[in-house]
mmCIF file of C-alpha atoms in Angstrom:
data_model
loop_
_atom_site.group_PDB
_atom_site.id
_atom_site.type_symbol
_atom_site.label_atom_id
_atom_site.label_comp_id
_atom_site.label_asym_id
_atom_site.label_seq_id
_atom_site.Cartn_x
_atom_site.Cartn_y
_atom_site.Cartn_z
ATOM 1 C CA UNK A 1382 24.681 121.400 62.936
ATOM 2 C CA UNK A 1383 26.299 122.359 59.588
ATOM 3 C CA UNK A 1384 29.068 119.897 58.690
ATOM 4 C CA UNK A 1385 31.206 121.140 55.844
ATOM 5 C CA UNK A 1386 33.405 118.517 54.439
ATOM 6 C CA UNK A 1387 36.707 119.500 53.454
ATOM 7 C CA UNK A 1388 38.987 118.010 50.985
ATOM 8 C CA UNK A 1389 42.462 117.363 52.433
ATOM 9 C CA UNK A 1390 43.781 118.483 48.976
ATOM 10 C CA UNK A 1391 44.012 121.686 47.294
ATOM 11 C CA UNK A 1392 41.504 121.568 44.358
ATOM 12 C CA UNK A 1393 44.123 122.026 42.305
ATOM 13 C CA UNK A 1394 46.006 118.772 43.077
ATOM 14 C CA UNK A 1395 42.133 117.228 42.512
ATOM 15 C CA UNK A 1396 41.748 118.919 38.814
ATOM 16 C CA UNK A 1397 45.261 118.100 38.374
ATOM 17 C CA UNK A 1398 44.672 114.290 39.212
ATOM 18 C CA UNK A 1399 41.897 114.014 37.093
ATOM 19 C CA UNK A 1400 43.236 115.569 33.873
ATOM 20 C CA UNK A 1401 46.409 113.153 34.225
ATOM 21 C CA UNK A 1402 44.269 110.395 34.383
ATOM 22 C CA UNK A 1403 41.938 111.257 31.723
ATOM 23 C CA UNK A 1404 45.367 112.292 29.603
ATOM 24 C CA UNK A 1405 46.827 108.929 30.409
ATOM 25 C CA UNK A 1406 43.352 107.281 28.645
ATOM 26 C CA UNK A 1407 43.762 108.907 25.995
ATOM 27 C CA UNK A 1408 47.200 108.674 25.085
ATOM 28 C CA UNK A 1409 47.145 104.591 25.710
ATOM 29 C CA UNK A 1410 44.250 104.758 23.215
ATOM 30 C CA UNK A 1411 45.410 107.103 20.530
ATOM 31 C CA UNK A 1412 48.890 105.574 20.334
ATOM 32 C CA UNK A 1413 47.402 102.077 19.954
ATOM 33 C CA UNK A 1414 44.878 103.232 17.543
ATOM 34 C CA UNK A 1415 47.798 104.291 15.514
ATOM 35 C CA UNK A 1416 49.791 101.615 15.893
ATOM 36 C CA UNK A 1417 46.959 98.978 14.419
ATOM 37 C CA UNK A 1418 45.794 101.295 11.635
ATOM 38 C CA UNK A 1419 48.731 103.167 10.226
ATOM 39 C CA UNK A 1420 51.313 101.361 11.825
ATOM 40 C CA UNK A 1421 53.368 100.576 8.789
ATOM 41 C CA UNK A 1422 53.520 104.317 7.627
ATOM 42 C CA UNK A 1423 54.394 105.633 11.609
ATOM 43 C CA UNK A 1424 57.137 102.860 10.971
ATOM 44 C CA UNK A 1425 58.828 104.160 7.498
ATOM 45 C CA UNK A 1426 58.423 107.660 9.062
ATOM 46 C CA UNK A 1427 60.167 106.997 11.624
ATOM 47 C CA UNK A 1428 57.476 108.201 14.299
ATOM 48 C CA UNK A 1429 56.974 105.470 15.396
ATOM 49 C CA UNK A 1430 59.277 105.820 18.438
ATOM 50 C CA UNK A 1431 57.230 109.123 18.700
ATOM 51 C CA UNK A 1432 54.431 107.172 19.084
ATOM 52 C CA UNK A 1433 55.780 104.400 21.523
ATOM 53 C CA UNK A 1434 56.746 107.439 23.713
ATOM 54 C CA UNK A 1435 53.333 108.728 23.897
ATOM 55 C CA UNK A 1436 52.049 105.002 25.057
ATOM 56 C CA UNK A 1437 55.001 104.604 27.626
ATOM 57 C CA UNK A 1438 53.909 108.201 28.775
ATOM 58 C CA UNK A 1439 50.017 107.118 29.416
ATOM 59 C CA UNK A 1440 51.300 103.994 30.990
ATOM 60 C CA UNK A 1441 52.940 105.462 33.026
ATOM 61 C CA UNK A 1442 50.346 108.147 34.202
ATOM 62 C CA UNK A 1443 47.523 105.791 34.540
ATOM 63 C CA UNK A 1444 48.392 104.157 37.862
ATOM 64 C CA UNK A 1445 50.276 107.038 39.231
ATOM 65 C CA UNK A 1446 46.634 109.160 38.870
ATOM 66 C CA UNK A 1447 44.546 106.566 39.406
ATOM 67 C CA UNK A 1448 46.263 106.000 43.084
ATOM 68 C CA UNK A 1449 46.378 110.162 43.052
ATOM 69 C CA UNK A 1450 42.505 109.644 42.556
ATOM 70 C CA UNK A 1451 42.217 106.743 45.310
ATOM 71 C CA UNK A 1452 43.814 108.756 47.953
ATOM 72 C CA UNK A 1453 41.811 111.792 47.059
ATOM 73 C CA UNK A 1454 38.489 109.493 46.798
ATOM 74 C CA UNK A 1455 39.913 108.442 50.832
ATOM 75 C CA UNK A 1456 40.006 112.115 51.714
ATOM 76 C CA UNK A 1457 43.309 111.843 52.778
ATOM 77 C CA UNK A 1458 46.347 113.980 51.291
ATOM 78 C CA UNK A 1459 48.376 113.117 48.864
ATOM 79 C CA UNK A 1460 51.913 112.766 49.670
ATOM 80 C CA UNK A 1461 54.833 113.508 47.381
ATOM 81 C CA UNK A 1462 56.957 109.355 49.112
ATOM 82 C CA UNK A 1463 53.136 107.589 48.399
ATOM 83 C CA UNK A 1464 54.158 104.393 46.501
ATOM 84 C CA UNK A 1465 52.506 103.966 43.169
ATOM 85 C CA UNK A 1466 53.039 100.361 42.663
ATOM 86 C CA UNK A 1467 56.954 99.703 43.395
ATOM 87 C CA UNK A 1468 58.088 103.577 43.623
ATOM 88 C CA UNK A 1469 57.003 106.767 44.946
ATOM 89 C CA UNK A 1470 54.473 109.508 43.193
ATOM 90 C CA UNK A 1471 57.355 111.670 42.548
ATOM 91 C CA UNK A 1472 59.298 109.415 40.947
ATOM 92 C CA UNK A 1473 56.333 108.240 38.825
ATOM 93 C CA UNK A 1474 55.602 111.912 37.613
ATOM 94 C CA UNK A 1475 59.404 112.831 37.248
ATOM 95 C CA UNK A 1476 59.565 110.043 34.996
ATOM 96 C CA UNK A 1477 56.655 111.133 33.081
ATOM 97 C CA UNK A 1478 57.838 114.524 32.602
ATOM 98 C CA UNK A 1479 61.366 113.303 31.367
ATOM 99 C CA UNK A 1480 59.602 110.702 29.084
ATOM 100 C CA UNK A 1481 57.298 113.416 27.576
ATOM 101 C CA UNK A 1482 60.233 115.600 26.994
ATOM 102 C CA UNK A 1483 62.057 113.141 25.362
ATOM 103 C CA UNK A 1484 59.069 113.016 23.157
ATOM 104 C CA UNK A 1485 59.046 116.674 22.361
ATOM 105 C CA UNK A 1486 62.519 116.514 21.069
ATOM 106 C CA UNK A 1487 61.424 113.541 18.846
ATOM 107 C CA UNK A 1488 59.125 115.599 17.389
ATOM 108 C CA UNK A 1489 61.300 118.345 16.249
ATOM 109 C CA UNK A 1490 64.255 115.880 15.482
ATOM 110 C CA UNK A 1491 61.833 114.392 13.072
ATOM 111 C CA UNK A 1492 60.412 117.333 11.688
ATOM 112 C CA UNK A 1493 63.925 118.845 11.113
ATOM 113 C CA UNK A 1494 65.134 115.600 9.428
ATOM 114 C CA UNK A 1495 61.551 115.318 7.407
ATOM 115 C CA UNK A 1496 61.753 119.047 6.254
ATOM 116 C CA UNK A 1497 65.382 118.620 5.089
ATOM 117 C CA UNK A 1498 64.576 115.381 2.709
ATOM 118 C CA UNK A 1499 61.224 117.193 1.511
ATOM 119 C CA UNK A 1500 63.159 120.458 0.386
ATOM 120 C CA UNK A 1501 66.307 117.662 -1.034
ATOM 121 C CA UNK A 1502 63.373 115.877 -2.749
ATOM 122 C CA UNK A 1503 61.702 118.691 -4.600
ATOM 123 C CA UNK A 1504 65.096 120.318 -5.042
ATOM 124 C CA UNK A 1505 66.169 117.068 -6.828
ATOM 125 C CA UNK A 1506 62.656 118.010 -8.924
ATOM 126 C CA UNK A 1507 62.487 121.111 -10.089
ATOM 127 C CA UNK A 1508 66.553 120.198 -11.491
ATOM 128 C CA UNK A 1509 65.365 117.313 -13.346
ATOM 129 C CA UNK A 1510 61.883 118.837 -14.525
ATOM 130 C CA UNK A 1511 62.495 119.453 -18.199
ATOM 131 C CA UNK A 1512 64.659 115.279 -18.386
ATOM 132 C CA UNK A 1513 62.406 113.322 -16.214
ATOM 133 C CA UNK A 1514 58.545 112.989 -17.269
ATOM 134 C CA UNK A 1515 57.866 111.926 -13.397
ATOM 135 C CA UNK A 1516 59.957 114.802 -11.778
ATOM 136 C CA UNK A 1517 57.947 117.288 -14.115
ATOM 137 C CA UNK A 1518 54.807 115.224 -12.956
ATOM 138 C CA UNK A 1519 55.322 115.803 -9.575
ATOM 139 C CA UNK A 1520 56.330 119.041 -9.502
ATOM 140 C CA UNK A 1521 53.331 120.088 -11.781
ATOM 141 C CA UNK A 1522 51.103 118.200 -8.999
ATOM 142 C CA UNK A 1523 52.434 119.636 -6.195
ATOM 143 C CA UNK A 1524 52.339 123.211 -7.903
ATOM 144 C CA UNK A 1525 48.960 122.774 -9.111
ATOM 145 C CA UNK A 1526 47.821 120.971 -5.708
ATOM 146 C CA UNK A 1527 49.276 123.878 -3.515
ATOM 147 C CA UNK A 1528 48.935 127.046 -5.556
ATOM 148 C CA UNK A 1529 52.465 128.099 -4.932
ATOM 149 C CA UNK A 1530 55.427 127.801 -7.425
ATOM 150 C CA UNK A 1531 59.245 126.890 -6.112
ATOM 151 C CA UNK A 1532 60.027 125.821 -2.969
ATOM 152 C CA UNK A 1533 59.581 129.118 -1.391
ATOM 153 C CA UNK A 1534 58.678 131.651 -3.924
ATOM 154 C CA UNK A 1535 58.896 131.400 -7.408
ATOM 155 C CA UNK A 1536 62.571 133.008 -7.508
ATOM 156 C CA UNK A 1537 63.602 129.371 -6.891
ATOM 157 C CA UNK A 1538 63.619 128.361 -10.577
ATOM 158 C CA UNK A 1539 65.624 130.992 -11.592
ATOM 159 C CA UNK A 1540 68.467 129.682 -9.080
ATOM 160 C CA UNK A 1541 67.805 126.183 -11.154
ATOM 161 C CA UNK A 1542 68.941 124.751 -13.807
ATOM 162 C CA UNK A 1543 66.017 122.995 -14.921
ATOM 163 C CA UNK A 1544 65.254 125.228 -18.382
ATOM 164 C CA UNK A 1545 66.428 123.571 -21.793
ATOM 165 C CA UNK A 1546 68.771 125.538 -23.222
ATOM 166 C CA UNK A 1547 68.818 124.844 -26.454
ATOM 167 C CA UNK A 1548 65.080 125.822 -26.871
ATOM 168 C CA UNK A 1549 65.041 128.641 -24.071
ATOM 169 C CA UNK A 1550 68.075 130.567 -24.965
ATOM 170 C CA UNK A 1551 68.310 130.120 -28.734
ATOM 171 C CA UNK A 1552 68.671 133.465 -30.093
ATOM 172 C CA UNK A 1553 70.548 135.453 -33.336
ATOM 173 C CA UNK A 1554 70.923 138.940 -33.142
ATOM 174 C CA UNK A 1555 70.832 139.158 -36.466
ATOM 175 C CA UNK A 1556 67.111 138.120 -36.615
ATOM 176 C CA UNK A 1557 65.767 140.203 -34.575
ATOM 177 C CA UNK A 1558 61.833 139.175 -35.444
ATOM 178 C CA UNK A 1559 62.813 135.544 -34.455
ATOM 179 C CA UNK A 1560 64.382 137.030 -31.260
ATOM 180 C CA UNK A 1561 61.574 138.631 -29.841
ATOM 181 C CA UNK A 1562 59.420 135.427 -30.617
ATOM 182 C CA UNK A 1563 62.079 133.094 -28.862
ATOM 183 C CA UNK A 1564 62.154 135.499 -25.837
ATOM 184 C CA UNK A 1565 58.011 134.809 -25.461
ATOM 185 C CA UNK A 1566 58.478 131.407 -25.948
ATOM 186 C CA UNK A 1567 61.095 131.066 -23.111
ATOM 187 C CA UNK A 1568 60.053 130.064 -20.004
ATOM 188 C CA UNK A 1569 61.520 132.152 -16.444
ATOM 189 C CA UNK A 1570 58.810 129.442 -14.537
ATOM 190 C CA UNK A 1571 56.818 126.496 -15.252
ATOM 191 C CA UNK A 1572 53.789 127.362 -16.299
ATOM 192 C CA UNK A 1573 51.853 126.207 -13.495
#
């Protein structure tokens, strides 16, 4: 006799069940690796809620697959109204998928917000570069560093005022000779 044993789950649901759980590991340990090694800078970031989302996310997945996982290790289906711990499975994924999208937003909200004080910040920079020896620092760094010149393109200086105009545009049309030397001597960019 040839017994064939059948799941009482769609392989699917199986897969499914054991990426969540191995998902749910790893978020519980990469959000409490970050909290014990960079914890302070995910704090003055302000990812930090970011990354207490991800934790809440994988603690929340990890007994909702594991019992996904003990039902399907049972061979018996699983059922949307199965309790995992004091509600049922689909509450326990619902919340998981509103959790996780509250998450995504996070994200963007603090890109958005980071992008804005970055471009402020180097804005601030490149108008202060000729006044302030560690505005012309930094922006000299970060030019250097990223091989790029502005904020976007190099256009952005000319939209600045960060020249010195008493040395860039000093010019007397009378003297033409010390006119034409002035002009090469002006600056449209920093040089690097």
């Amino acid at each position: 006799m040839n017994l064939v044993h059948r799941n009482a789950n769609h392989p699917f649901v199986v897969w499914s069940a054991c990426i969540l759980w191995l998902i749910s590991i790893l978020a519980i340990i990469w959000s409490v690796t970050l909290f014990l090694v960079i914890g302070d800078l995910l704090y003055m970031t302000g990812t930090d809620i970011v990354n207490a989302d991800v934790l809440l996310s994988g603690i929340i997945l990890l007994p909702t697959s594991m019992q996904m996982l003990h039902v399907i290790g049972y061979n018996k289906k699983i059922e949307t109204y199965t309790k995992v711990a004091c509600c049922p499975l689909w509450i326990c994924l619902m919340w998981s998928v509103i959790i996780n999208f509250c998450g995504i937003v996070l994200c963007f909200q603090k890109i958005a917000i980071g992008r804005c004080v970055c471009e402020s910040s180097i804005r601030t920079s490149m108008k202060l570069y000729r006044v302030a020896p560690k505005h012309k620092r930094f922006i000299d760094s970060l030019q250097w560093y990223m091989r790029c010149c502005g904020l976007k393109s190099y256009r952005d200086w000319f939209s600045e005022d960060w020249y010195d105009k008493v040395r860039d545009y000093e010019w007397d049309p009378e003297n033409k000779e010390l006119s034409r030397a002035r002009t090469k001597q002006m600056d449209s960019v920093p040089l690097r």
